[in-house]
Amino acid sequence: MRLARNISQEELAHLGGIDRSYMSSIERGQQNPGILSIVNIATALQSSTEDLMREAGL
């Protein structure tokens, strides 16, 4: 979703109030984000939590 919206990882992290290295770890599958992080990321992507999780295959 991030790439489809042409948003950098750093920008998404900033918009979602998440540390960039944590965002990187989430994208690489090394971290499991908490529900608040998921909501913040979805909001930053102007998407629903449901759509974000579907896109992630969850």
PDB file of N, CA and C in Angstrom:
ATOM      1  N   MET A   1       0.820  -1.192   0.000  1.00  0.00           N
ATOM      2  CA  MET A   1       0.000   0.000   0.000  1.00  0.00           C
ATOM      3  C   MET A   1       0.864   1.256   0.000  1.00  0.00           C
ATOM      4  N   ARG A   2       1.937   1.197   0.759  1.00  0.00           N
ATOM      5  CA  ARG A   2       2.819   2.363   0.841  1.00  0.00           C
ATOM      6  C   ARG A   2       3.407   2.689  -0.526  1.00  0.00           C
ATOM      7  N   LEU A   3       3.899   1.667  -1.198  1.00  0.00           N
ATOM      8  CA  LEU A   3       4.514   1.886  -2.509  1.00  0.00           C
ATOM      9  C   LEU A   3       3.485   2.314  -3.546  1.00  0.00           C
ATOM     10  N   ALA A   4       2.298   1.742  -3.475  1.00  0.00           N
ATOM     11  CA  ALA A   4       1.233   2.111  -4.419  1.00  0.00           C
ATOM     12  C   ALA A   4       0.850   3.581  -4.260  1.00  0.00           C
ATOM     13  N   ARG A   5       1.021   4.109  -3.071  1.00  0.00           N
ATOM     14  CA  ARG A   5       0.689   5.513  -2.807  1.00  0.00           C
ATOM     15  C   ARG A   5       1.917   6.418  -2.955  1.00  0.00           C
ATOM     16  N   ASN A   6       3.040   5.808  -3.352  1.00  0.00           N
ATOM     17  CA  ASN A   6       4.277   6.557  -3.571  1.00  0.00           C
ATOM     18  C   ASN A   6       4.712   7.330  -2.324  1.00  0.00           C
ATOM     19  N   ILE A   7       4.664   6.636  -1.181  1.00  0.00           N
ATOM     20  CA  ILE A   7       5.077   7.222   0.091  1.00  0.00           C
ATOM     21  C   ILE A   7       6.355   6.513   0.540  1.00  0.00           C
ATOM     22  N   SER A   8       7.336   7.278   0.944  1.00  0.00           N
ATOM     23  CA  SER A   8       8.574   6.663   1.430  1.00  0.00           C
ATOM     24  C   SER A   8       8.323   6.044   2.801  1.00  0.00           C
ATOM     25  N   GLN A   9       9.174   5.119   3.149  1.00  0.00           N
ATOM     26  CA  GLN A   9       9.072   4.467   4.454  1.00  0.00           C
ATOM     27  C   GLN A   9       9.234   5.507   5.570  1.00  0.00           C
ATOM     28  N   GLU A  10      10.160   6.407   5.377  1.00  0.00           N
ATOM     29  CA  GLU A  10      10.398   7.453   6.371  1.00  0.00           C
ATOM     30  C   GLU A  10       9.173   8.358   6.525  1.00  0.00           C
ATOM     31  N   GLU A  11       8.559   8.721   5.399  1.00  0.00           N
ATOM     32  CA  GLU A  11       7.374   9.576   5.453  1.00  0.00           C
ATOM     33  C   GLU A  11       6.211   8.861   6.141  1.00  0.00           C
ATOM     34  N   LEU A  12       6.012   7.592   5.821  1.00  0.00           N
ATOM     35  CA  LEU A  12       4.934   6.833   6.455  1.00  0.00           C
ATOM     36  C   LEU A  12       5.166   6.730   7.952  1.00  0.00           C
ATOM     37  N   ALA A  13       6.395   6.461   8.341  1.00  0.00           N
ATOM     38  CA  ALA A  13       6.717   6.386   9.762  1.00  0.00           C
ATOM     39  C   ALA A  13       6.398   7.714  10.449  1.00  0.00           C
ATOM     40  N   HIS A  14       6.790   8.804   9.819  1.00  0.00           N
ATOM     41  CA  HIS A  14       6.521  10.133  10.372  1.00  0.00           C
ATOM     42  C   HIS A  14       5.017  10.379  10.488  1.00  0.00           C
ATOM     43  N   LEU A  15       4.286  10.109   9.422  1.00  0.00           N
ATOM     44  CA  LEU A  15       2.837  10.333   9.424  1.00  0.00           C
ATOM     45  C   LEU A  15       2.125   9.462  10.463  1.00  0.00           C
ATOM     46  N   GLY A  16       2.661   8.274  10.689  1.00  0.00           N
ATOM     47  CA  GLY A  16       2.049   7.355  11.639  1.00  0.00           C
ATOM     48  C   GLY A  16       2.567   7.484  13.058  1.00  0.00           C
ATOM     49  N   GLY A  17       3.533   8.386  13.262  1.00  0.00           N
ATOM     50  CA  GLY A  17       4.086   8.577  14.594  1.00  0.00           C
ATOM     51  C   GLY A  17       4.875   7.363  15.073  1.00  0.00           C
ATOM     52  N   ILE A  18       5.542   6.698  14.123  1.00  0.00           N
ATOM     53  CA  ILE A  18       6.283   5.469  14.412  1.00  0.00           C
ATOM     54  C   ILE A  18       7.745   5.695  14.031  1.00  0.00           C
ATOM     55  N   ASP A  19       8.643   5.134  14.805  1.00  0.00           N
ATOM     56  CA  ASP A  19      10.061   5.226  14.478  1.00  0.00           C
ATOM     57  C   ASP A  19      10.338   4.547  13.133  1.00  0.00           C
ATOM     58  N   ARG A  20      11.188   5.161  12.306  1.00  0.00           N
ATOM     59  CA  ARG A  20      11.454   4.625  10.981  1.00  0.00           C
ATOM     60  C   ARG A  20      12.050   3.224  11.023  1.00  0.00           C
ATOM     61  N   SER A  21      12.938   2.975  11.977  1.00  0.00           N
ATOM     62  CA  SER A  21      13.539   1.639  12.053  1.00  0.00           C
ATOM     63  C   SER A  21      12.500   0.593  12.459  1.00  0.00           C
ATOM     64  N   TYR A  22      11.547   0.974  13.295  1.00  0.00           N
ATOM     65  CA  TYR A  22      10.458   0.071  13.677  1.00  0.00           C
ATOM     66  C   TYR A  22       9.579  -0.214  12.458  1.00  0.00           C
ATOM     67  N   MET A  23       9.298   0.818  11.668  1.00  0.00           N
ATOM     68  CA  MET A  23       8.505   0.644  10.448  1.00  0.00           C
ATOM     69  C   MET A  23       9.218  -0.304   9.494  1.00  0.00           C
ATOM     70  N   SER A  24      10.511  -0.152   9.366  1.00  0.00           N
ATOM     71  CA  SER A  24      11.295  -1.034   8.509  1.00  0.00           C
ATOM     72  C   SER A  24      11.204  -2.478   8.993  1.00  0.00           C
ATOM     73  N   SER A  25      11.301  -2.669  10.295  1.00  0.00           N
ATOM     74  CA  SER A  25      11.211  -4.017  10.870  1.00  0.00           C
ATOM     75  C   SER A  25       9.835  -4.636  10.629  1.00  0.00           C
ATOM     76  N   ILE A  26       8.798  -3.828  10.703  1.00  0.00           N
ATOM     77  CA  ILE A  26       7.437  -4.312  10.431  1.00  0.00           C
ATOM     78  C   ILE A  26       7.348  -4.777   8.984  1.00  0.00           C
ATOM     79  N   GLU A  27       7.830  -3.943   8.066  1.00  0.00           N
ATOM     80  CA  GLU A  27       7.750  -4.291   6.643  1.00  0.00           C
ATOM     81  C   GLU A  27       8.559  -5.540   6.302  1.00  0.00           C
ATOM     82  N   ARG A  28       9.656  -5.760   6.999  1.00  0.00           N
ATOM     83  CA  ARG A  28      10.485  -6.940   6.736  1.00  0.00           C
ATOM     84  C   ARG A  28       9.977  -8.174   7.464  1.00  0.00           C
ATOM     85  N   GLY A  29       8.936  -8.019   8.266  1.00  0.00           N
ATOM     86  CA  GLY A  29       8.374  -9.146   8.988  1.00  0.00           C
ATOM     87  C   GLY A  29       9.141  -9.520  10.231  1.00  0.00           C
ATOM     88  N   GLN A  30       9.982  -8.621  10.713  1.00  0.00           N
ATOM     89  CA  GLN A  30      10.777  -8.897  11.908  1.00  0.00           C
ATOM     90  C   GLN A  30      10.094  -8.433  13.186  1.00  0.00           C
ATOM     91  N   GLN A  31       9.073  -7.612  13.045  1.00  0.00           N
ATOM     92  CA  GLN A  31       8.306  -7.111  14.186  1.00  0.00           C
ATOM     93  C   GLN A  31       6.825  -7.303  13.899  1.00  0.00           C
ATOM     94  N   ASN A  32       6.090  -7.642  14.929  1.00  0.00           N
ATOM     95  CA  ASN A  32       4.638  -7.685  14.836  1.00  0.00           C
ATOM     96  C   ASN A  32       4.102  -6.422  15.489  1.00  0.00           C
ATOM     97  N   PRO A  33       3.458  -5.555  14.703  1.00  0.00           N
ATOM     98  CA  PRO A  33       2.987  -4.294  15.274  1.00  0.00           C
ATOM     99  C   PRO A  33       1.785  -4.509  16.190  1.00  0.00           C
ATOM    100  N   GLY A  34       1.682  -3.659  17.180  1.00  0.00           N
ATOM    101  CA  GLY A  34       0.511  -3.655  18.048  1.00  0.00           C
ATOM    102  C   GLY A  34      -0.660  -3.014  17.332  1.00  0.00           C
ATOM    103  N   ILE A  35      -1.831  -3.151  17.899  1.00  0.00           N
ATOM    104  CA  ILE A  35      -3.046  -2.633  17.265  1.00  0.00           C
ATOM    105  C   ILE A  35      -2.973  -1.120  17.073  1.00  0.00           C
ATOM    106  N   LEU A  36      -2.408  -0.404  18.030  1.00  0.00           N
ATOM    107  CA  LEU A  36      -2.301   1.050  17.885  1.00  0.00           C
ATOM    108  C   LEU A  36      -1.407   1.414  16.703  1.00  0.00           C
ATOM    109  N   SER A  37      -0.316   0.695  16.523  1.00  0.00           N
ATOM    110  CA  SER A  37       0.563   0.947  15.377  1.00  0.00           C
ATOM    111  C   SER A  37      -0.161   0.643  14.072  1.00  0.00           C
ATOM    112  N   ILE A  38      -0.927  -0.434  14.049  1.00  0.00           N
ATOM    113  CA  ILE A  38      -1.691  -0.784  12.851  1.00  0.00           C
ATOM    114  C   ILE A  38      -2.686   0.318  12.507  1.00  0.00           C
ATOM    115  N   VAL A  39      -3.385   0.802  13.506  1.00  0.00           N
ATOM    116  CA  VAL A  39      -4.355   1.886  13.286  1.00  0.00           C
ATOM    117  C   VAL A  39      -3.642   3.131  12.794  1.00  0.00           C
ATOM    118  N   ASN A  40      -2.506   3.468  13.392  1.00  0.00           N
ATOM    119  CA  ASN A  40      -1.750   4.663  12.976  1.00  0.00           C
ATOM    120  C   ASN A  40      -1.243   4.528  11.545  1.00  0.00           C
ATOM    121  N   ILE A  41      -0.761   3.354  11.182  1.00  0.00           N
ATOM    122  CA  ILE A  41      -0.269   3.134   9.818  1.00  0.00           C
ATOM    123  C   ILE A  41      -1.428   3.230   8.823  1.00  0.00           C
ATOM    124  N   ALA A  42      -2.548   2.604   9.132  1.00  0.00           N
ATOM    125  CA  ALA A  42      -3.719   2.664   8.248  1.00  0.00           C
ATOM    126  C   ALA A  42      -4.181   4.101   8.067  1.00  0.00           C
ATOM    127  N   THR A  43      -4.224   4.851   9.148  1.00  0.00           N
ATOM    128  CA  THR A  43      -4.640   6.254   9.076  1.00  0.00           C
ATOM    129  C   THR A  43      -3.664   7.052   8.214  1.00  0.00           C
ATOM    130  N   ALA A  44      -2.372   6.813   8.397  1.00  0.00           N
ATOM    131  CA  ALA A  44      -1.358   7.517   7.603  1.00  0.00           C
ATOM    132  C   ALA A  44      -1.485   7.182   6.120  1.00  0.00           C
ATOM    133  N   LEU A  45      -1.932   5.966   5.825  1.00  0.00           N
ATOM    134  CA  LEU A  45      -2.125   5.552   4.427  1.00  0.00           C
ATOM    135  C   LEU A  45      -3.501   5.946   3.891  1.00  0.00           C
ATOM    136  N   GLN A  46      -4.277   6.622   4.724  1.00  0.00           N
ATOM    137  CA  GLN A  46      -5.648   7.010   4.374  1.00  0.00           C
ATOM    138  C   GLN A  46      -6.441   5.776   3.959  1.00  0.00           C
ATOM    139  N   SER A  47      -6.347   4.749   4.785  1.00  0.00           N
ATOM    140  CA  SER A  47      -6.981   3.465   4.532  1.00  0.00           C
ATOM    141  C   SER A  47      -7.653   3.005   5.817  1.00  0.00           C
ATOM    142  N   SER A  48      -8.466   1.977   5.697  1.00  0.00           N
ATOM    143  CA  SER A  48      -9.055   1.382   6.895  1.00  0.00           C
ATOM    144  C   SER A  48      -8.102   0.320   7.437  1.00  0.00           C
ATOM    145  N   THR A  49      -8.244   0.050   8.709  1.00  0.00           N
ATOM    146  CA  THR A  49      -7.458  -1.015   9.327  1.00  0.00           C
ATOM    147  C   THR A  49      -7.749  -2.340   8.645  1.00  0.00           C
ATOM    148  N   GLU A  50      -9.014  -2.561   8.324  1.00  0.00           N
ATOM    149  CA  GLU A  50      -9.426  -3.794   7.645  1.00  0.00           C
ATOM    150  C   GLU A  50      -8.713  -3.945   6.301  1.00  0.00           C
ATOM    151  N   ASP A  51      -8.688  -2.888   5.505  1.00  0.00           N
ATOM    152  CA  ASP A  51      -8.025  -2.951   4.194  1.00  0.00           C
ATOM    153  C   ASP A  51      -6.520  -3.180   4.340  1.00  0.00           C
ATOM    154  N   LEU A  52      -5.908  -2.533   5.318  1.00  0.00           N
ATOM    155  CA  LEU A  52      -4.478  -2.698   5.545  1.00  0.00           C
ATOM    156  C   LEU A  52      -4.165  -4.151   5.909  1.00  0.00           C
ATOM    157  N   MET A  53      -4.960  -4.704   6.792  1.00  0.00           N
ATOM    158  CA  MET A  53      -4.714  -6.095   7.216  1.00  0.00           C
ATOM    159  C   MET A  53      -4.995  -7.080   6.071  1.00  0.00           C
ATOM    160  N   ARG A  54      -6.000  -6.810   5.285  1.00  0.00           N
ATOM    161  CA  ARG A  54      -6.286  -7.662   4.122  1.00  0.00           C
ATOM    162  C   ARG A  54      -5.126  -7.614   3.154  1.00  0.00           C
ATOM    163  N   GLU A  55      -4.610  -6.430   2.903  1.00  0.00           N
ATOM    164  CA  GLU A  55      -3.486  -6.249   1.980  1.00  0.00           C
ATOM    165  C   GLU A  55      -2.236  -6.982   2.492  1.00  0.00           C
ATOM    166  N   ALA A  56      -2.096  -7.051   3.815  1.00  0.00           N
ATOM    167  CA  ALA A  56      -0.957  -7.736   4.429  1.00  0.00           C
ATOM    168  C   ALA A  56      -1.174  -9.241   4.510  1.00  0.00           C
ATOM    169  N   GLY A  57      -2.345  -9.698   4.141  1.00  0.00           N
ATOM    170  CA  GLY A  57      -2.632 -11.127   4.167  1.00  0.00           C
ATOM    171  C   GLY A  57      -2.995 -11.655   5.540  1.00  0.00           C
ATOM    172  N   LEU A  58      -3.535 -10.777   6.367  1.00  0.00           N
ATOM    173  CA  LEU A  58      -3.919 -11.181   7.731  1.00  0.00           C
ATOM    174  C   LEU A  58      -5.421 -11.318   7.855  1.00  0.00           C
TER     175      LEU A  58
END
